[in-house]
Coordinates of C-alpha atoms and ligand atoms in Angstrom, one line a residue:
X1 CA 114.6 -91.2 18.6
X2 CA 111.1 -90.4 18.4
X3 CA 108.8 -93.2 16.9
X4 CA 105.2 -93.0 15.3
X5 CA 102.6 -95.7 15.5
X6 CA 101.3 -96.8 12.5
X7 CA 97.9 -99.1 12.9
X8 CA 95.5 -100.1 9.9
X9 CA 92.3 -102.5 11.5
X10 CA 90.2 -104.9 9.7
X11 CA 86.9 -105.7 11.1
X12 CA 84.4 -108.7 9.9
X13 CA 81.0 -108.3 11.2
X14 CA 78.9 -110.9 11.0
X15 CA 75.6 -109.5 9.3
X16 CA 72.2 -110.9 11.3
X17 CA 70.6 -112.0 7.7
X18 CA 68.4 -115.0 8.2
X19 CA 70.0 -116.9 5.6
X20 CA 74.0 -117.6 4.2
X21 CA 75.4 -115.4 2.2
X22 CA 75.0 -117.9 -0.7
X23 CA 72.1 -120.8 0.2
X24 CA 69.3 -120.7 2.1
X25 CA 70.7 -122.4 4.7
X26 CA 69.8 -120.7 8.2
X27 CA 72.1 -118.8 9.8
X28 CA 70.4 -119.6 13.3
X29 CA 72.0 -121.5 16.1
X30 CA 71.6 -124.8 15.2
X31 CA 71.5 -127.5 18.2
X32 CA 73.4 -129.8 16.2
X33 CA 77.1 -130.4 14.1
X34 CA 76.5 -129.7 10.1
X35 CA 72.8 -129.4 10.6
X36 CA 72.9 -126.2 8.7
X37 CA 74.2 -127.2 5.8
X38 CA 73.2 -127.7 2.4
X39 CA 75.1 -129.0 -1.2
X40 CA 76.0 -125.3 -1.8
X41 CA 77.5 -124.7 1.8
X42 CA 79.0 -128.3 1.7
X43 CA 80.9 -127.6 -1.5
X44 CA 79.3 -130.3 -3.3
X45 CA 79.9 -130.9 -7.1
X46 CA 77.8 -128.8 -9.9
X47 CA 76.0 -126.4 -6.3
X48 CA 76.0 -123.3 -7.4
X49 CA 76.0 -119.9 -4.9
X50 CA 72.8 -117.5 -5.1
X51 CA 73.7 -113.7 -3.5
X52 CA 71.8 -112.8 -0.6
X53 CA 69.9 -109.5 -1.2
X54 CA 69.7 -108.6 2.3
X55 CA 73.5 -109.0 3.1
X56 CA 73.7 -107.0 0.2
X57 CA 71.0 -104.2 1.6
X58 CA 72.9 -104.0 5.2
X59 CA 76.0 -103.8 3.0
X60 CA 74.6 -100.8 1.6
X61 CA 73.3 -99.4 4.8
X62 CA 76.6 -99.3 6.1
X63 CA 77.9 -97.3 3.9
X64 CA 75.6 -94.8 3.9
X65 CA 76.7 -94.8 7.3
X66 CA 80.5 -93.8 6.3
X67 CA 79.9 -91.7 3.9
X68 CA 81.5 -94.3 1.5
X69 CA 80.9 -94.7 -2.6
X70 CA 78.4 -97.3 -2.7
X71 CA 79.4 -99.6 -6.3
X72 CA 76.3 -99.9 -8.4
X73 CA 79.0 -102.9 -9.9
X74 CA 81.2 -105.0 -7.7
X75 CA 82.7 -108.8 -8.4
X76 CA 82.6 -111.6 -6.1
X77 CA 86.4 -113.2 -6.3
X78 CA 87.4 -116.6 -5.8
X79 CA 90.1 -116.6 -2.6
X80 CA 92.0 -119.7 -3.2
X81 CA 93.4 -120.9 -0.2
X82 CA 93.1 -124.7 1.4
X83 CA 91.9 -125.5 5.1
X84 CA 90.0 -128.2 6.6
X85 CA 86.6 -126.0 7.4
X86 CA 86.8 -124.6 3.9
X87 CA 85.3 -127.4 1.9
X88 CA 85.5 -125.6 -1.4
X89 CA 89.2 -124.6 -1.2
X90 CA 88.4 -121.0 -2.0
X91 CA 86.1 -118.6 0.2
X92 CA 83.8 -116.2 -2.2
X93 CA 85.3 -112.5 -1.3
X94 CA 85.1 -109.6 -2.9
X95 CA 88.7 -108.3 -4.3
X96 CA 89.4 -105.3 -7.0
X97 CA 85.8 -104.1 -6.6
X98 CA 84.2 -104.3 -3.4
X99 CA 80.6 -103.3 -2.6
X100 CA 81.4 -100.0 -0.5
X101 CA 85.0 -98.0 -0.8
X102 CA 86.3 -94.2 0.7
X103 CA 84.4 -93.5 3.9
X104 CA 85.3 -91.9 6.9
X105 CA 84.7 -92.6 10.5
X106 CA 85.0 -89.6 13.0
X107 CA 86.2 -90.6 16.2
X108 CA 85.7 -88.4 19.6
X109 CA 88.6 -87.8 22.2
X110 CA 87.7 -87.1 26.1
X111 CA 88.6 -84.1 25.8
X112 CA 86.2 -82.7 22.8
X113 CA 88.3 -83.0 19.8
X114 CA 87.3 -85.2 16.7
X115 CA 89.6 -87.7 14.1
X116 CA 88.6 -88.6 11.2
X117 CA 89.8 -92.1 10.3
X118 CA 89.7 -93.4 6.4
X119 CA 88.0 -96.2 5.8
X120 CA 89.4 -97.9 2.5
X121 CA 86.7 -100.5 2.1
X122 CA 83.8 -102.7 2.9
X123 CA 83.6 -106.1 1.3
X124 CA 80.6 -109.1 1.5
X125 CA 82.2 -112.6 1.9
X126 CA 81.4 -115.8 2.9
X127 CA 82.6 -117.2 6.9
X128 CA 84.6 -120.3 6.7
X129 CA 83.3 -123.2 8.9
X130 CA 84.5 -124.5 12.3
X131 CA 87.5 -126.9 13.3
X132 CA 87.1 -128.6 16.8
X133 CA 90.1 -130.2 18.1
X134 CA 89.2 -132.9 20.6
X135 CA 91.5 -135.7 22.1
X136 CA 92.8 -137.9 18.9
X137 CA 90.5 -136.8 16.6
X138 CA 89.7 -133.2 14.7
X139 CA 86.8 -132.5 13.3
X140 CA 84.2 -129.7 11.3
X141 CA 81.6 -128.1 12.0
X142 CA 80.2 -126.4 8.7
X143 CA 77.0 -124.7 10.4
X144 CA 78.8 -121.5 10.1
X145 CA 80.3 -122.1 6.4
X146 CA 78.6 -119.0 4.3
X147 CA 77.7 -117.0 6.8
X148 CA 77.7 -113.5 5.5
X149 CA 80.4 -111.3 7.0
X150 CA 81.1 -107.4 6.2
X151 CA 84.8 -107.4 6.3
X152 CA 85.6 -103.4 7.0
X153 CA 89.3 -102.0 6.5
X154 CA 90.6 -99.2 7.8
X155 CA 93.2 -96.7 6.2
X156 CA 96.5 -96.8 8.1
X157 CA 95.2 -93.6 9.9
X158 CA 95.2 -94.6 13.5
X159 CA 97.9 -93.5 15.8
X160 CA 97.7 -95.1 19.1
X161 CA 96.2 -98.1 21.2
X162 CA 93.7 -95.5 22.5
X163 CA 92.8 -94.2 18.9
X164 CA 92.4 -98.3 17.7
X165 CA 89.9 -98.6 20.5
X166 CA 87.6 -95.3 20.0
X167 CA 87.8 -96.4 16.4
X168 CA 86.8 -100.1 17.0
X169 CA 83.7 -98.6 19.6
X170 CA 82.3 -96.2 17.0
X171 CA 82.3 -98.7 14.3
X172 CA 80.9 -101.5 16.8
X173 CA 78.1 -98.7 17.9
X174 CA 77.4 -98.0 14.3
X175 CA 76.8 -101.5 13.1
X176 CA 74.7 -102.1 16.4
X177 CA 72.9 -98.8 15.5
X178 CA 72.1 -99.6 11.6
X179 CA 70.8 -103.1 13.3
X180 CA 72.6 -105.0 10.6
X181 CA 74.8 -107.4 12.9
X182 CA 74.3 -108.3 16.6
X183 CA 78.5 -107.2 17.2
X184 CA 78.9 -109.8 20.0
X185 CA 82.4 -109.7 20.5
X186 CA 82.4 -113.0 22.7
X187 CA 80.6 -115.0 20.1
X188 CA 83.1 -113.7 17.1
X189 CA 80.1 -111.5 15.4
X190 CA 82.3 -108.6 15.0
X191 CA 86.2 -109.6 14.7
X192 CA 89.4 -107.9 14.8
X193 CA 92.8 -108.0 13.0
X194 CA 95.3 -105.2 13.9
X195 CA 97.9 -104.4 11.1
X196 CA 100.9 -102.7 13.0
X197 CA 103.9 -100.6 12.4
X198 CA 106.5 -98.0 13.4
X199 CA 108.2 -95.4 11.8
X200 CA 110.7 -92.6 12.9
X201 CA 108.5 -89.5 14.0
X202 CA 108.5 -87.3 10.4
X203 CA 108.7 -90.6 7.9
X204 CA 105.9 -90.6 5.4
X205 CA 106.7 -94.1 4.8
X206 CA 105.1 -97.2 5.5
X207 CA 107.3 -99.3 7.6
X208 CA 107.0 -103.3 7.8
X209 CA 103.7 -104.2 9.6
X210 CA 102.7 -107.0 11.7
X211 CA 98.8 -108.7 11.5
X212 CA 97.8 -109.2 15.4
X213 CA 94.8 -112.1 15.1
X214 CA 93.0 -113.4 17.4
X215 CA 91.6 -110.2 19.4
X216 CA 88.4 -110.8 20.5
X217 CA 87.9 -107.6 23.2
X218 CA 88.7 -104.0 23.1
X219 CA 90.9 -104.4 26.2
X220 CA 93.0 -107.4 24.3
X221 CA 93.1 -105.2 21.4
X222 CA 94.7 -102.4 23.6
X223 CA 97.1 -104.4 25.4
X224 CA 97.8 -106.5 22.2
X225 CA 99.1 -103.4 20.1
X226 CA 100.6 -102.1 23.6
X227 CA 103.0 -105.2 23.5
X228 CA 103.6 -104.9 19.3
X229 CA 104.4 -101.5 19.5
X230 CA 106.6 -102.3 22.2
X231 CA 108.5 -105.2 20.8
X232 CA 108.9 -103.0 17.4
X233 CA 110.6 -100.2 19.2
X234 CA 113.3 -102.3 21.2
X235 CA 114.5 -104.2 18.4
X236 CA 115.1 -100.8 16.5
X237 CA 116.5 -99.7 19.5
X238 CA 118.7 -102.5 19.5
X239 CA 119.7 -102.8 15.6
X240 CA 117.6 -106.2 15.2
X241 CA 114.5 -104.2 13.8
X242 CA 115.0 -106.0 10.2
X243 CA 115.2 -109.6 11.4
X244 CA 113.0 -109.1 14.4
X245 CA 110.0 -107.0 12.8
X246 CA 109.1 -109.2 9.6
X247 CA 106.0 -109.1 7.7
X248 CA 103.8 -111.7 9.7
X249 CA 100.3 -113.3 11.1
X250 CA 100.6 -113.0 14.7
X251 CA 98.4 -114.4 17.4
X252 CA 98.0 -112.7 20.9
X253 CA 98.2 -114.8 23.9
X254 CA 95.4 -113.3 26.4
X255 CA 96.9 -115.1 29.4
X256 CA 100.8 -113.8 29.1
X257 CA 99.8 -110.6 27.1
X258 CA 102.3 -110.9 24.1
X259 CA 102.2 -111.8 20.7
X260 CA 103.4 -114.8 19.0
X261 CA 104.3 -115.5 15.4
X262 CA 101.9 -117.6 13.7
X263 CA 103.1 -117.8 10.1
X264 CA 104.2 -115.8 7.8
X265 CA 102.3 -113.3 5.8
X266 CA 100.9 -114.5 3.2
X267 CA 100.6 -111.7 -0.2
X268 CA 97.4 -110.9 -2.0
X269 CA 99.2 -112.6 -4.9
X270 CA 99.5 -116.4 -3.0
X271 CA 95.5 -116.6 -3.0
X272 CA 95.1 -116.7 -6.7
X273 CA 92.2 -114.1 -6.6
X274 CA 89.9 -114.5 -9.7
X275 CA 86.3 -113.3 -11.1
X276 CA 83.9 -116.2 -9.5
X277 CA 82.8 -117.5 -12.8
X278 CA 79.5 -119.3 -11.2
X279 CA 78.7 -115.2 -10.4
X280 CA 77.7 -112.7 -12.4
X281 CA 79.1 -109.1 -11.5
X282 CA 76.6 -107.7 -8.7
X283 CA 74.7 -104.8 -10.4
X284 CA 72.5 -103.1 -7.7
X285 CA 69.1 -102.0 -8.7
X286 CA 68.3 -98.8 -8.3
X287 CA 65.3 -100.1 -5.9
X288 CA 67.8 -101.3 -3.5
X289 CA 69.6 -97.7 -3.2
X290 CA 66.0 -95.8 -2.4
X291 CA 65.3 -98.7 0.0
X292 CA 68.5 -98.4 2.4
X293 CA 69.4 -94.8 1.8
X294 CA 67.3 -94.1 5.2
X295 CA 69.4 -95.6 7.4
X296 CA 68.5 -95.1 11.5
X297 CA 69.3 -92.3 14.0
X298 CA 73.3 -93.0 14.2
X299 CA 75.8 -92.8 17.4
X300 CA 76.8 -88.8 16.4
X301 CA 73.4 -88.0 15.7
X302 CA 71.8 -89.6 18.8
X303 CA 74.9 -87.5 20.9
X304 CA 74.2 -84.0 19.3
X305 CA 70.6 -84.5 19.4
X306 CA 70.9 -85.2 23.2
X307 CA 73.2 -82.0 23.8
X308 CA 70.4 -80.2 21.9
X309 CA 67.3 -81.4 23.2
X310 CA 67.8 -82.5 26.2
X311 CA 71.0 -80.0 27.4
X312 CA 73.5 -82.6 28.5
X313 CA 77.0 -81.8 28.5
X314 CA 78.6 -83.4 25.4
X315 CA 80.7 -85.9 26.9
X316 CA 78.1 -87.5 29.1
X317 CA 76.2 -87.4 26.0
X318 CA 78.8 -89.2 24.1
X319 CA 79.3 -92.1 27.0
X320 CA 75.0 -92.5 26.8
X321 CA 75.2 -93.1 23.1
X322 CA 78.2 -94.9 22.8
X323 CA 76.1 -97.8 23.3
X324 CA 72.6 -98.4 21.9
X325 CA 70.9 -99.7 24.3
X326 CA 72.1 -97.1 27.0
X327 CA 70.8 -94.2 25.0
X328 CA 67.3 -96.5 24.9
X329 CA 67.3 -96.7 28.8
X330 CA 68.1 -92.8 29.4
X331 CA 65.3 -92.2 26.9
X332 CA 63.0 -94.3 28.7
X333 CA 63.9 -92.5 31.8
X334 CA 63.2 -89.2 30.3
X335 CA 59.6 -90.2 29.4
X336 CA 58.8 -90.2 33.2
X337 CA 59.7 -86.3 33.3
X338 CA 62.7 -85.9 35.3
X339 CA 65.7 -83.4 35.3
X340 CA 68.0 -84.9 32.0
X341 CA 70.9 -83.4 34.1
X342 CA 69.4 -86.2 37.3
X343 CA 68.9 -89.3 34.8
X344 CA 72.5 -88.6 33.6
X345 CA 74.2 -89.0 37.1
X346 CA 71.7 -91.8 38.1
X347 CA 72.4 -94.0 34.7
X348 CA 76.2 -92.8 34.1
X349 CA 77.9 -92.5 37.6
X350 CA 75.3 -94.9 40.2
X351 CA 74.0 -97.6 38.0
X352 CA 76.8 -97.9 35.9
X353 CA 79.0 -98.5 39.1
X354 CA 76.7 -100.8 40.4
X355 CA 76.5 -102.8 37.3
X356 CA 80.1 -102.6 36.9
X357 CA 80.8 -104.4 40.2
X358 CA 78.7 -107.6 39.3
X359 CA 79.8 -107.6 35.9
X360 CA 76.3 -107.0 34.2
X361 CA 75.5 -105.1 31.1
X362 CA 73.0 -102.7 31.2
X363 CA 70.8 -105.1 29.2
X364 CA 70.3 -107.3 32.4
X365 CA 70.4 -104.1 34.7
X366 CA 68.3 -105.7 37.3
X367 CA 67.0 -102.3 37.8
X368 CA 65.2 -101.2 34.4
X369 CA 64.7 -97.6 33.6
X370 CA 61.4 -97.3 34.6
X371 CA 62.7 -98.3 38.0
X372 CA 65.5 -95.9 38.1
X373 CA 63.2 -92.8 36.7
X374 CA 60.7 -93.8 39.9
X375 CA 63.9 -93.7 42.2
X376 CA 64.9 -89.8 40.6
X377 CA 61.4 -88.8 40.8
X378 CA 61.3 -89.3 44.9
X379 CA 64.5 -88.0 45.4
X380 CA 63.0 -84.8 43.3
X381 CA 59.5 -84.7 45.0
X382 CA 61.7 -84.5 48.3
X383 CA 60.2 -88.0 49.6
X384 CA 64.1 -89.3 50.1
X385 CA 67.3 -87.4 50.1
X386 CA 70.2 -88.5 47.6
X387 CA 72.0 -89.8 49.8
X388 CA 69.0 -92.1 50.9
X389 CA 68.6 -93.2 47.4
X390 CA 72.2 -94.9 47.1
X391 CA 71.0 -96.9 49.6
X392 CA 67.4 -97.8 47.7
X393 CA 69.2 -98.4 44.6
X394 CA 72.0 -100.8 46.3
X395 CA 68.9 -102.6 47.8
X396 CA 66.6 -102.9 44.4
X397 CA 70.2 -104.1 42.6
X398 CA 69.5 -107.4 44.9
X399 CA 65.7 -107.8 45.4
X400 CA 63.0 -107.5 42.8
X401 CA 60.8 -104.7 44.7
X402 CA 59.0 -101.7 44.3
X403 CA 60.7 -98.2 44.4
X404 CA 58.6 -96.8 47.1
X405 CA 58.1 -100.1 49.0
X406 CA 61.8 -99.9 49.3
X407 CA 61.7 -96.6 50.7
X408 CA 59.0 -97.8 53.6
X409 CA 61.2 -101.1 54.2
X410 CA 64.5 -99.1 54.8
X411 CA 62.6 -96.4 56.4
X412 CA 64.0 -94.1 54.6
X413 CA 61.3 -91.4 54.4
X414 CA 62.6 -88.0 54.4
X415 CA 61.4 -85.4 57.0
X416 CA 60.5 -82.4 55.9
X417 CA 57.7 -81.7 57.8
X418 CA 58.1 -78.2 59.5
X419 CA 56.8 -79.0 63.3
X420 CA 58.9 -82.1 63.6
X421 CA 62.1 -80.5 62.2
X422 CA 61.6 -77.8 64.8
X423 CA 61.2 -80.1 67.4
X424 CA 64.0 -81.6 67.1
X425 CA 65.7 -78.3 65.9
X426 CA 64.4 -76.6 69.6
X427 CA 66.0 -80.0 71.4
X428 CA 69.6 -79.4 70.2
X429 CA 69.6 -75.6 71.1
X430 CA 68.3 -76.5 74.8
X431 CA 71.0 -78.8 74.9
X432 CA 73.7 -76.5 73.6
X433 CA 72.9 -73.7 75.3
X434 CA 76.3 -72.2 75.8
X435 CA 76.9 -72.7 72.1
X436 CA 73.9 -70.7 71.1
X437 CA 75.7 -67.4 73.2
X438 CA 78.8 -68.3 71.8
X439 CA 77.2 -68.4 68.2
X440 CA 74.8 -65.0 68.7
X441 CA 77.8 -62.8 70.5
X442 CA 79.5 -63.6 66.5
X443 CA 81.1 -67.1 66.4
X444 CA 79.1 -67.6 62.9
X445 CA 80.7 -70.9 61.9
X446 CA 79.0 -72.9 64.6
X447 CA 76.4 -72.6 62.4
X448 CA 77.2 -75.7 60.6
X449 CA 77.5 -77.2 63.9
X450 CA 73.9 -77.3 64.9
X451 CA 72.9 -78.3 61.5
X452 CA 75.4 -81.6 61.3
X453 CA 73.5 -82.0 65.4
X454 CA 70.3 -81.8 63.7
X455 CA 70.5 -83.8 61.0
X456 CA 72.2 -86.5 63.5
X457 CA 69.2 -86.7 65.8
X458 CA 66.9 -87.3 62.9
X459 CA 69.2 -90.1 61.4
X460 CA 70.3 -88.4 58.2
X461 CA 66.1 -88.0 57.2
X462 CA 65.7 -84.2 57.9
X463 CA 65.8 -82.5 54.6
X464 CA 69.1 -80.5 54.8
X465 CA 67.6 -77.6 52.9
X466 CA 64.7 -77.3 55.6
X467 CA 67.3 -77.9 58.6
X468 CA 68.6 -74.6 57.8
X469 CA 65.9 -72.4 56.9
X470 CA 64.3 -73.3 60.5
X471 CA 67.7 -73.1 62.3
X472 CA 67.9 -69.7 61.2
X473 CA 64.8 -68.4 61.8
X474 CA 65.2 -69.7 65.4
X475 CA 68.6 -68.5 65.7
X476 CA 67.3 -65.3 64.7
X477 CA 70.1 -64.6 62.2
Ligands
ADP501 P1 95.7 -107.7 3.6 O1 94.3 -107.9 3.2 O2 96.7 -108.5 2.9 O3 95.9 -107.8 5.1 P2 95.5 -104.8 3.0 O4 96.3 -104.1 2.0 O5 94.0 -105.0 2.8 O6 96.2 -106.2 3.2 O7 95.7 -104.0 4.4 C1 95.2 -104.5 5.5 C2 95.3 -103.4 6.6 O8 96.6 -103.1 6.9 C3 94.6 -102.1 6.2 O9 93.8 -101.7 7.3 C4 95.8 -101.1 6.1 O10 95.4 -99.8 6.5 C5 96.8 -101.7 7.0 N1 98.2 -101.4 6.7 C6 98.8 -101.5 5.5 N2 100.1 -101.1 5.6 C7 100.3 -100.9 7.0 C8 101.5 -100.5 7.7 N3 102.7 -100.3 7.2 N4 101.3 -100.3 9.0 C9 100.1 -100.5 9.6 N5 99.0 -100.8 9.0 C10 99.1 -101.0 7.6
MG502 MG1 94.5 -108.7 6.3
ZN503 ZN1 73.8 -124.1 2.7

């Protein structure tokens, strides 16, 4: 039997305001357990919440950026639910009306075509603090209690591990993009549960689905659903699918690459949602929708722009704008006047490999763009060939140095001075002389001989293209 994959994703992204979703509190790093904390984050009696206006704005922004109905009213619900770091024994959420509903994200396959993928809602809601489990004793941290998150939730649209990643990417680009969260995956800024399922191929149904937690990169993520999807088709394989696939929280294990159950699902009913009553409904004024309407230069934009104005092939274009501050750098490499087609290859294929291999992003590229346009412009003013400039580039990855100092150090100058190419063009024929007959009585693919000769004796430096214009002037062909 042929199955389908069936994969719904929330995401909360931690919005970059300055202060908590409901206090004043800063959401800075604080050097310090519980120094950001106030009566209202610390749940203490008669503290009542205040709504942030900016988490509401970059609320807004994003969806503008999906396309989505943006509420004029939405309700802040109570969550009830009881946990150490959640001093208040609810969390503030949004529930029957959430700030943004019905948007779409379009996601882009290698090979050109386009998805679009639902998106059912964006709610605001408060974080939840901290537990730190050390030796005997347990305790919270509330610095991050009421920290503003964005929690986004995807229709059930999405089809594959692949699909769940380009998803997750576009929607991390987007946020990054709109500048309304910082998306550091490592430090739990943007956050992923994966909801998944199986059906037969042909069901419309919606089959029992599994919650994977605890996915904090997009090759977890992959290799998370990978194992779900997996352990879902064998035990309908093996007639154990209803006592095996359950409705459940499960937690991937990063070091054995499976998933675990964690508890057991809990329903929308068991938290007890209700209107907060120390809230009044959130009606936004109308000043608020001219203000964020005008959101940025977006991830698609930024790629057909590119194809347009700068005539890159649309999948390069889509790798440079995938990520914000690699469209930055190529545009800062443009500004020096070199061939777009150039700064592609030297940003996508050599520094990308380079940073690759010692793990760097491009944000602490030790070669900036600046640096990397110099490097194109003397391969394109003919001062070194490309092949010298792998070698300049491996050498400025490791030592804080000038472009064209580099080129002097390595002496890697290229000749393509006329009399000295001839020189050394005029040395190989005398010394080949039996070669030369055989080449001029007809035996043409010699040619390629004297040039490799050539270029030998002048240590890979000649310019190629001059080696042979002069080698056939001399040869007289
Ligand atoms: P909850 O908040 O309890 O997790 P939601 O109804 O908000 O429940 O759904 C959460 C996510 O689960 C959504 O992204 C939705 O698309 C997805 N989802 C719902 N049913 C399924 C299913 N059968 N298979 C895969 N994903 C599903
Ligand atoms: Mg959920
Ligand atoms: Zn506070």
């Amino acid at each position: 039997m042929e199955f389908e994959v069936v994969i719904g994703l929330e995401v909360h992204v931690q919005l970059n305001t300055k202060t908590k979703m409901f206090c004043s509190c800063p959401t800075s790093f604080a050097e310090r357990q519980n120094k950001n904390t106030c009566p209202t984050c610390l749940a203490l009696p008669g503290a009542l919440p205040v709504i942030n206006e900016e988490a509401v704005k970059k609320a807004m922004m994003f969806g503008y950026a999906v396309n989505a109905q943006i509420n004029k009213k939405s309700i802040f619900n109570r969550k009830n639910y009881f946990y150490p770091d959640l001093p208040k024994g609810y969390q503030i959420s949004q529930f029957e009306i959430p700030i943004v509903e019905k948007g779409t994200l379009v996601i882009d396959f290698e090979d050109g075509s386009k998805k679009e993928i639902g998106i059912t809602r964006a709610h605001l809601e408060e974080d939840a603090g901290k537990n730190i489990h050390e030796g005997n004793y347990s305790k919270v941290d509330l610095n991050r209690a009421g920290t503003p998150l964005l929690e986004i939730v995807s229709e059930p649209d999405i089809r594959s591990s692949e699909e769940a990643v380009l998803y997750l990417k576009k929607l991390h680009a987007i946020v990054r993009y709109l500048g309304i969260s910082d998306a550091n995956m490592q430090e739990g800024s943007f956050r992923c549960d994966a909801n998944v399922s199986i059906r037969p191929k042909g069901d419309e149904k919606l089959y029992t689905r599994v919650e994977i937690k605890n996915l904090n990169s997009f090759r977890f993520i992959q290799k998370a659903i990978e194992y779900e999807v997996e352990r879902q088709i064998e035990a309908w394989e093996d007639g154990v699918y209803e006592e095996e696939v359950v409705q459940e929280t499960r937690l991937f294990d990063s070091n054995k690459g499976i998933t675990k159950s964690m508890r057991g699902k809990e329903e929308s009913a068991d938290y007890r949602y209700f209107p907060d009553p120390d809230l009044l409904p959130v009606i936004i004024p109308d000043s608020f929708f001219d203000e964020t309407k005008n959101i940025p230069e977006l991830p698609d934009q930024k790629k057909e722009r590119f194809i347009e104005e700068y005539g890159i092939r649309p999948y390069d274009a889509a790798l440079i704008t995938s990520s914000m501050e690699t469209a930055q750098f190529f545009e800062e490499m443009l500004r020096h006047g070199i061939s777009a087609k150039n700064a592609v290859t030297w940003l996508t294929v050599e520094l990308s490999a380079r940073l690759n291999k010692i793990g760097q992003s491009i944000e602490k590229s030790p070669v900036n763009a600046d640096k990397l346009a110099q490097l194109v412009m003397r391969i394109e003013d003919k001062t070194i060939s490309g092949k010298a400039a792998k070698d300049v580039l491996d050498y400025l990855m490791e030592n804080d140095i000038s472009v064209d100092e580099t080129i002097e150090k390595l002496g890697l100058r290229q000749i393509s001075d006329d009399s000295a190419i001839l020189s050394m063009i005029d040395d190989i024929l005398a010394k080949n002389e039996a070669k030369v007959e055989e080449y001029r009585s007809g035996k043409e693919k010699l040619f390629g001989f004297f040039v490799g000769q050539v270029m030998k004796a002048s240590k890979g430096k000649a310019d190629p293209k001059k080696v042979n214009e002069l080698l056939k002037k001399r040869l007289g062909t």
